Amino acid sequence: MSINKVVKVALIGNPNTGKTSLFNQLTGLKQKVGNYPGITVEKKQGICKLNETVKAEVTDLPGTYSINPTSMDETLVLDTLLNEKNETFPDVIVVVVDIENIKRNLLLFTQIKDLKIPTILVINMVDQMERKGIKINVPLLEAQLKTKIVLASARKRIGIEEIKLAILNYKNLDITPISNISERIDKEYFTKLKSAFKEFPLYKSWLLITQKKEFDFLTEKEQKLVLKFREDLDCIKRYQHKETILRYQIINEILKESFIVDTTKATDLRGVLDRILTHKVFGYVIFALILLFIFQGIFDWASYPMDIIDGAFASLSSWVKTVMPPGTFTNLIAEGIIPGIGGVVIFIPQIAILFTFISILEETGYMSRVVFLMDKIMRKFGMSGKSVIPLISGTACAIPAIMASRNISSWKERLITILVVPFTTCSARLPVYAILIALIIPNKPVLGILNLQGLTMMALYLLGFTAAILSSILLHKVLKINNKSLFVIEMPNYKIPSIKNIVYEVIEKTKAFVFGAGKIILALSIVLWFLASNGPASFKNAEQTVSEKTENKDLSKEELQKKIASYKLENSYIGYMGKTIEPVIKPMGYDWKIGIALISSFAAREVFVGALATIYNVDSDGEDVGTIKQRMAAEINPDTGEKRFNFPTGVSLLLFYAFAMQCIGTLAIVKRETNSWKWPMLQLVGMGILAYISAVVAFNIFS
Amino acid sequence: MFKTIANLQIGEKAFIEKLCLDNIPLKLLEMGCLPGIEVQLIQKAPMQDPLYIKVNGSHLAIRKETAEKITIVNY
């Protein structure tokens, strides 16, 4: 036997069965998230050591109620299990079921069992057994289900070693199907099906013909056969219904003998909580308070670590400059790469805090109640109750928010959600808003406790949400998409959240942001640095030109350096770009310098502040808003003799940043999630037009 | 006049009579909404939609339009 043998394990189960807890227990932090080739769903994998020589590669498949998929996430389970050549095709499947809802959970088990892949059944949350008055006859159930059963409690680490042992001995598992569906539905039909695909297990052939999608791993001949069987759609539909009813019958027969519940022991904590949390008044009040609390976390608590990160990267840049020999390479590191990485890291606190809250709400079971409360309201806007989660997440970053829309099964509702999420005020807009508000809004108290600047910030948040809602209404009216999909959500029992699960979830989401969006932001920071630090001949002769011009003036060395830097920027490639677009942005009240900042922040909005810092040649530790602010406040518009950043220009900029789609990362993720350039382009153009028009109108009204 | 899940009062129980199979997606069956099974309306969302039901040991929320397609018989 070879050393380091790897057993491929797939974890499958209904949502809310503690499958992820089990995955975390089995693999610890040895997890990685990758992408499945060609599709966008994340692949969560981890390594689990079974004994000295054998390891298991565990894949955590998305939670699903059935092998017949209704959403993008669920399709993955089917794809993994049907294609033997797939690199994640499992040697053994571990089906996780929740002891409280074993009947419905076993439906998925019986489907998977019929695929003739070795399968282990893990009955989870057995620590609740006594309290719920449940008794299981394990040997009998094992015999009936023809499988190995492990009673476990992933949260309390009960049964984990037993599961590992069962995985290790997977070759001894019985692979006979348990539900002889063909006999009981239509023997003749299924005999025909069986002889058509002789090499496949019958249930696999049945799944191949019942799905609407194409399976590219089939041979041409097999594909033709599949299409032929699919012609009789009514028959397939009828038999699928029959199959499900039959499976429930079989499960009922089995459970009658081996699974006993004493219902008198059930408590009604759930009922009490449900009545409060979904109450027509208290339900919304509680939800609003929770939202307020989350926003408080994102803005207030996150600002402390963000200031520290900001300062740390600024000092790192200056340190690099003092330690390394001056030159292009040092500049690349100090002015391109370090601020680029800093621009990504700075968002980690907000994203981590937001996802901590969201995963707590999901773990406790509260999120389903929010979906229930909000569904009818959201439907008026063409979305689903499930859209609430992406819209909240969007206040941190649109990228994970858009990924969170995958569980919306209706394509139209999902698409609208994806399209409007970028309107919500993400954390990248905050530094832009902060500096502009500081410039144009006086820091005056309102009604004693509130503050005018704070109120403006809040108004901008509301503006973002309003824009999202209004555009969703428009999209709902305009998009002609047949919306025949079912909304069914499970209302899980309330649970105390597991800290381990939350920590892992937050780490995973943050990693996804850092490596997804981060790469793009970093790459563009480097490109921008290059464009700003190179230019045609006039750029190269900057020092000479400036020295000649200022010969008569008595300038200190420092001031001369600043003049040179400023001249260089004006004559750099990006300076030329800024000047080129000046006629276009003039109606909004901007000059070429703001134009540079606009171009720079196309990649990511927060670059605006950094770009302005460079433009107004603040010292290299120029992340200090105070200094940039003073420079900006002193800037004069030569045409009018007024301040450049006066009230009209400021409002115009605020509106532009509130509406414009200035985020390459979001565009890339929308392309990936919708599998088309059409939708990200619609966002780019539509939001761009809205931003431009509202900025022009605002500028002209206030001027 | 057919009675459907949408006609139930909060707390009221009934049996699912038959599903209009053509209209009801497979998923609902798979979630446990089967003919002859007891269903109870637990709660209605503030605008009377969606409905929160208990069926076959599962607690589910379904939209009113779906509930209207599931006919029931009283005890």
Short mmCIF file of N, CA, C and O in Angstrom, two decimals, chain A residues 79 129 219 406 423 484 536 563 674:
data_model
loop_
_atom_site.label_atom_id
_atom_site.label_comp_id
_atom_site.label_asym_id
_atom_site.label_seq_id
_atom_site.Cartn_x
_atom_site.Cartn_y
_atom_site.Cartn_z
N ASP A 79 -23.77 17.68 -10.25
CA ASP A 79 -22.63 17.59 -11.16
C ASP A 79 -21.48 16.77 -10.58
O ASP A 79 -20.83 16.02 -11.28
N MET A 129 -30.86 14.25 21.66
CA MET A 129 -31.75 13.11 21.54
C MET A 129 -32.67 12.95 22.75
O MET A 129 -33.89 12.83 22.62
N THR A 219 -20.90 10.78 -23.90
CA THR A 219 -20.51 10.66 -25.31
C THR A 219 -21.65 11.18 -26.17
O THR A 219 -22.78 11.36 -25.71
N ARG A 406 -26.53 33.86 -4.47
CA ARG A 406 -26.64 32.60 -5.20
C ARG A 406 -27.78 31.71 -4.77
O ARG A 406 -28.22 30.86 -5.52
N PHE A 423 -25.46 49.94 -5.67
CA PHE A 423 -25.93 51.25 -5.23
C PHE A 423 -25.78 51.42 -3.72
O PHE A 423 -25.70 52.54 -3.23
N LYS A 484 -40.91 31.77 -13.31
CA LYS A 484 -41.63 30.63 -12.77
C LYS A 484 -40.72 29.83 -11.86
O LYS A 484 -40.13 28.84 -12.26
N PRO A 536 5.48 61.68 -21.35
CA PRO A 536 6.27 62.04 -22.53
C PRO A 536 7.41 63.00 -22.16
O PRO A 536 7.68 63.24 -20.98
N LYS A 563 6.87 71.60 -6.16
CA LYS A 563 6.52 72.17 -7.46
C LYS A 563 6.84 71.19 -8.58
O LYS A 563 6.06 71.01 -9.52
N THR A 674 -23.22 36.26 -13.64
CA THR A 674 -24.32 36.25 -14.61
C THR A 674 -23.89 35.58 -15.91
O THR A 674 -24.70 35.39 -16.80
#
